[in-house]
């Protein structure tokens, strides 16, 4: 049996059933046809009304949400939503909720204090040998729990070309920076030429040994991993792709194929998961997720506690509960391999990530 047989092709939502396959599988088409307004959402929902809810109540919920953080959902990711359940884990990651209006006194705008640890704009240097470059503030989808929503989705905060060049110059002048994380937003939001240029400039620095790319495109826009893009990546190996699957439902045939193309091109695929209340904070979901990741050839890497980002309290679990969950995962997978259990990490303001066991 091929491992592809373990995955199911995503059936487009009724609204897009007549769209030709070449368009549906085109990342550009997917980006152009995103749901990013209530008007668009309304027409999509009207094509196939949810069984247990009125369209009006879904729209009202979004209209109640103060617009601090854009919403935008690819037709592909939207098609993974099960509208017969108001708590569908895909839906909760994608559709705004008025709970985002709740801001607690201890929540922060810039929770990990990334913006205070910038030797030059857009480059966070928090650990001795590694730095993270925020290249773009665009994402295929805006995840409702996003840690960087203070700036992500707002193009006016993104780096200008000159600033990216300054950040790269800074890396070139800092010989102990061995490892660079190209992040965002979502670095795959750059076009092919943009990514090629960015990788060329980063790889040209002699002391940069490892380059990582942070993207959620494998989850929200798997069609982005095109043959053309793989042809570019092959020139800059080794490349570590850090992606962000949170739920086994996201592990579709399309996602599998994106991972396979990246692996075939010689990239290593690692996954970060955020533990989110009511989405994946239970033993069976996380076990299933980790099993699916391994089937896709994506290594479970980190499992994060949800940051104290403003307006995310409805997603946040208790650290003590997370630890209990991690114990359960370890308990079971001892039978085969510990590779199934990612490290459990908690980010701290200013102190960096801490592993808790
Ligand atoms: C997470 C992070 C890294 C990479 O850390 P690893 O533990 O090596 O995955 C680098 N820089 C910043 C600012 C980070 O937040
Ligand atoms: S893809 Fe990443 S940066 Fe973009 S909204 Fe989602 S979590 Fe935030």
PDB file of N, CA, C and O and ligand atoms in Angstrom, residues 69 93 136-149 152-153 183-186 214-217 220 244 246 274, ligand 2:
ATOM      1  N   UNK A  69      -8.058  42.078  13.639  1.00  0.00           N
ATOM      2  CA  UNK A  69      -7.279  41.057  12.949  1.00  0.00           C
ATOM      3  C   UNK A  69      -8.122  40.567  11.781  1.00  0.00           C
ATOM      4  O   UNK A  69      -9.228  40.060  11.981  1.00  0.00           O
ATOM      5  N   UNK A  93     -10.493  27.563  13.994  1.00  0.00           N
ATOM      6  CA  UNK A  93      -9.193  28.163  13.655  1.00  0.00           C
ATOM      7  C   UNK A  93      -9.327  29.255  12.592  1.00  0.00           C
ATOM      8  O   UNK A  93      -8.476  30.124  12.489  1.00  0.00           O
ATOM      9  N   UNK A 136       7.478  38.894   5.787  1.00  0.00           N
ATOM     10  CA  UNK A 136       6.230  39.392   5.207  1.00  0.00           C
ATOM     11  C   UNK A 136       5.151  39.251   6.273  1.00  0.00           C
ATOM     12  O   UNK A 136       5.267  38.394   7.147  1.00  0.00           O
ATOM     13  N   UNK A 137       4.141  40.076   6.201  1.00  0.00           N
ATOM     14  CA  UNK A 137       3.051  39.929   7.163  1.00  0.00           C
ATOM     15  C   UNK A 137       1.789  39.391   6.513  1.00  0.00           C
ATOM     16  O   UNK A 137       0.701  39.487   7.056  1.00  0.00           O
ATOM     17  N   UNK A 138       1.959  38.812   5.343  1.00  0.00           N
ATOM     18  CA  UNK A 138       0.830  38.156   4.676  1.00  0.00           C
ATOM     19  C   UNK A 138       0.801  36.677   5.015  1.00  0.00           C
ATOM     20  O   UNK A 138       1.844  36.050   5.153  1.00  0.00           O
ATOM     21  N   UNK A 139      -0.400  36.128   5.083  1.00  0.00           N
ATOM     22  CA  UNK A 139      -0.573  34.688   5.240  1.00  0.00           C
ATOM     23  C   UNK A 139      -1.734  34.280   4.343  1.00  0.00           C
ATOM     24  O   UNK A 139      -2.612  35.097   4.050  1.00  0.00           O
ATOM     25  N   UNK A 140      -1.728  33.014   3.915  1.00  0.00           N
ATOM     26  CA  UNK A 140      -2.836  32.527   3.082  1.00  0.00           C
ATOM     27  C   UNK A 140      -4.133  32.606   3.876  1.00  0.00           C
ATOM     28  O   UNK A 140      -5.184  32.968   3.362  1.00  0.00           O
ATOM     29  N   UNK A 141      -4.029  32.275   5.165  1.00  0.00           N
ATOM     30  CA  UNK A 141      -5.191  32.369   6.055  1.00  0.00           C
ATOM     31  C   UNK A 141      -4.720  33.054   7.332  1.00  0.00           C
ATOM     32  O   UNK A 141      -3.554  32.927   7.699  1.00  0.00           O
ATOM     33  N   UNK A 142      -5.613  33.763   7.995  1.00  0.00           N
ATOM     34  CA  UNK A 142      -5.261  34.352   9.278  1.00  0.00           C
ATOM     35  C   UNK A 142      -5.859  33.502  10.394  1.00  0.00           C
ATOM     36  O   UNK A 142      -7.078  33.463  10.571  1.00  0.00           O
ATOM     37  N   UNK A 143      -4.962  32.802  11.090  1.00  0.00           N
ATOM     38  CA  UNK A 143      -5.385  31.851  12.131  1.00  0.00           C
ATOM     39  C   UNK A 143      -5.815  32.641  13.352  1.00  0.00           C
ATOM     40  O   UNK A 143      -5.085  33.536  13.794  1.00  0.00           O
ATOM     41  N   UNK A 144      -6.944  32.307  13.893  1.00  0.00           N
ATOM     42  CA  UNK A 144      -7.538  33.148  14.927  1.00  0.00           C
ATOM     43  C   UNK A 144      -6.708  33.216  16.203  1.00  0.00           C
ATOM     44  O   UNK A 144      -6.870  34.130  17.010  1.00  0.00           O
ATOM     45  N   UNK A 145      -5.816  32.269  16.414  1.00  0.00           N
ATOM     46  CA  UNK A 145      -5.037  32.223  17.660  1.00  0.00           C
ATOM     47  C   UNK A 145      -3.641  32.819  17.461  1.00  0.00           C
ATOM     48  O   UNK A 145      -2.786  32.720  18.333  1.00  0.00           O
ATOM     49  N   UNK A 146      -3.386  33.415  16.308  1.00  0.00           N
ATOM     50  CA  UNK A 146      -2.014  33.789  15.922  1.00  0.00           C
ATOM     51  C   UNK A 146      -1.291  34.609  16.986  1.00  0.00           C
ATOM     52  O   UNK A 146      -1.804  35.599  17.493  1.00  0.00           O
ATOM     53  N   UNK A 147      -0.088  34.204  17.286  1.00  0.00           N
ATOM     54  CA  UNK A 147       0.774  34.867  18.243  1.00  0.00           C
ATOM     55  C   UNK A 147       1.224  36.247  17.762  1.00  0.00           C
ATOM     56  O   UNK A 147       1.520  37.133  18.545  1.00  0.00           O
ATOM     57  N   UNK A 148       1.289  36.404  16.441  1.00  0.00           N
ATOM     58  CA  UNK A 148       1.825  37.663  15.901  1.00  0.00           C
ATOM     59  C   UNK A 148       0.731  38.541  15.337  1.00  0.00           C
ATOM     60  O   UNK A 148       0.971  39.343  14.440  1.00  0.00           O
ATOM     61  N   UNK A 149      -0.485  38.402  15.830  1.00  0.00           N
ATOM     62  CA  UNK A 149      -1.547  39.148  15.175  1.00  0.00           C
ATOM     63  C   UNK A 149      -1.454  40.647  15.409  1.00  0.00           C
ATOM     64  O   UNK A 149      -2.154  41.410  14.759  1.00  0.00           O
ATOM     65  N   UNK A 152       0.741  40.749  11.987  1.00  0.00           N
ATOM     66  CA  UNK A 152       0.343  39.929  10.846  1.00  0.00           C
ATOM     67  C   UNK A 152      -1.036  40.374  10.369  1.00  0.00           C
ATOM     68  O   UNK A 152      -1.877  40.748  11.177  1.00  0.00           O
ATOM     69  N   UNK A 153      -1.241  40.345   9.091  1.00  0.00           N
ATOM     70  CA  UNK A 153      -2.466  40.757   8.377  1.00  0.00           C
ATOM     71  C   UNK A 153      -2.497  42.257   8.146  1.00  0.00           C
ATOM     72  O   UNK A 153      -3.354  42.757   7.440  1.00  0.00           O
ATOM     73  N   UNK A 183      10.767  33.758   8.669  1.00  0.00           N
ATOM     74  CA  UNK A 183       9.405  33.587   9.139  1.00  0.00           C
ATOM     75  C   UNK A 183       8.561  34.762   8.685  1.00  0.00           C
ATOM     76  O   UNK A 183       8.923  35.498   7.771  1.00  0.00           O
ATOM     77  N   UNK A 184       7.423  34.978   9.304  1.00  0.00           N
ATOM     78  CA  UNK A 184       6.558  36.082   8.913  1.00  0.00           C
ATOM     79  C   UNK A 184       5.596  36.409  10.044  1.00  0.00           C
ATOM     80  O   UNK A 184       5.972  36.337  11.194  1.00  0.00           O
ATOM     81  N   UNK A 185       4.374  36.499   9.694  1.00  0.00           N
ATOM     82  CA  UNK A 185       3.606  36.010   8.573  1.00  0.00           C
ATOM     83  C   UNK A 185       4.066  34.643   8.077  1.00  0.00           C
ATOM     84  O   UNK A 185       4.529  33.824   8.823  1.00  0.00           O
ATOM     85  N   UNK A 186       3.897  34.476   6.824  1.00  0.00           N
ATOM     86  CA  UNK A 186       4.185  33.197   6.203  1.00  0.00           C
ATOM     87  C   UNK A 186       5.136  33.445   5.042  1.00  0.00           C
ATOM     88  O   UNK A 186       4.783  34.116   4.070  1.00  0.00           O
ATOM     89  N   UNK A 214       9.490  29.195   7.848  1.00  0.00           N
ATOM     90  CA  UNK A 214       8.286  29.010   8.653  1.00  0.00           C
ATOM     91  C   UNK A 214       7.052  29.268   7.804  1.00  0.00           C
ATOM     92  O   UNK A 214       6.874  30.367   7.279  1.00  0.00           O
ATOM     93  N   UNK A 215       6.220  28.250   7.626  1.00  0.00           N
ATOM     94  CA  UNK A 215       5.043  28.407   6.771  1.00  0.00           C
ATOM     95  C   UNK A 215       3.880  27.572   7.258  1.00  0.00           C
ATOM     96  O   UNK A 215       4.059  26.464   7.756  1.00  0.00           O
ATOM     97  N   UNK A 216       2.671  28.121   7.092  1.00  0.00           N
ATOM     98  CA  UNK A 216       1.494  27.302   7.355  1.00  0.00           C
ATOM     99  C   UNK A 216       0.818  26.919   6.029  1.00  0.00           C
ATOM    100  O   UNK A 216      -0.277  26.379   6.030  1.00  0.00           O
ATOM    101  N   UNK A 217       1.493  27.218   4.931  1.00  0.00           N
ATOM    102  CA  UNK A 217       0.889  26.913   3.626  1.00  0.00           C
ATOM    103  C   UNK A 217       0.595  25.430   3.425  1.00  0.00           C
ATOM    104  O   UNK A 217      -0.347  25.082   2.728  1.00  0.00           O
ATOM    105  N   UNK A 220      -2.885  25.330   4.971  1.00  0.00           N
ATOM    106  CA  UNK A 220      -3.967  26.190   4.495  1.00  0.00           C
ATOM    107  C   UNK A 220      -3.968  26.355   2.974  1.00  0.00           C
ATOM    108  O   UNK A 220      -4.980  26.753   2.401  1.00  0.00           O
ATOM    109  N   UNK A 244       2.831  23.886  10.529  1.00  0.00           N
ATOM    110  CA  UNK A 244       1.987  24.111  11.698  1.00  0.00           C
ATOM    111  C   UNK A 244       0.626  23.422  11.543  1.00  0.00           C
ATOM    112  O   UNK A 244      -0.380  24.083  11.298  1.00  0.00           O
ATOM    113  N   UNK A 246      -2.376  21.503  13.298  1.00  0.00           N
ATOM    114  CA  UNK A 246      -2.930  21.447  14.653  1.00  0.00           C
ATOM    115  C   UNK A 246      -3.942  20.336  14.846  1.00  0.00           C
ATOM    116  O   UNK A 246      -4.309  20.035  15.978  1.00  0.00           O
ATOM    117  N   UNK A 274       0.174  24.003  18.191  1.00  0.00           N
ATOM    118  CA  UNK A 274      -0.205  24.762  19.380  1.00  0.00           C
ATOM    119  C   UNK A 274      -1.354  24.015  20.033  1.00  0.00           C
ATOM    120  O   UNK A 274      -2.298  23.599  19.336  1.00  0.00           O
TER     121      UNK A 274
HETATM  122  S1  LIG B   2      -0.016  31.381   9.265  1.00  0.00           S
HETATM  123 FE1  LIG B   2       1.172  31.695  11.148  1.00  0.00          FE
HETATM  124  S2  LIG B   2       1.650  33.886  11.173  1.00  0.00           S
HETATM  125 FE2  LIG B   2      -0.023  33.585   9.703  1.00  0.00          FE
HETATM  126  S3  LIG B   2      -1.900  33.911  10.876  1.00  0.00           S
HETATM  127 FE3  LIG B   2      -1.482  31.712  10.922  1.00  0.00          FE
HETATM  128  S4  LIG B   2      -0.312  31.421  12.830  1.00  0.00           S
HETATM  129 FE4  LIG B   2      -0.236  33.624  12.334  1.00  0.00          FE
END
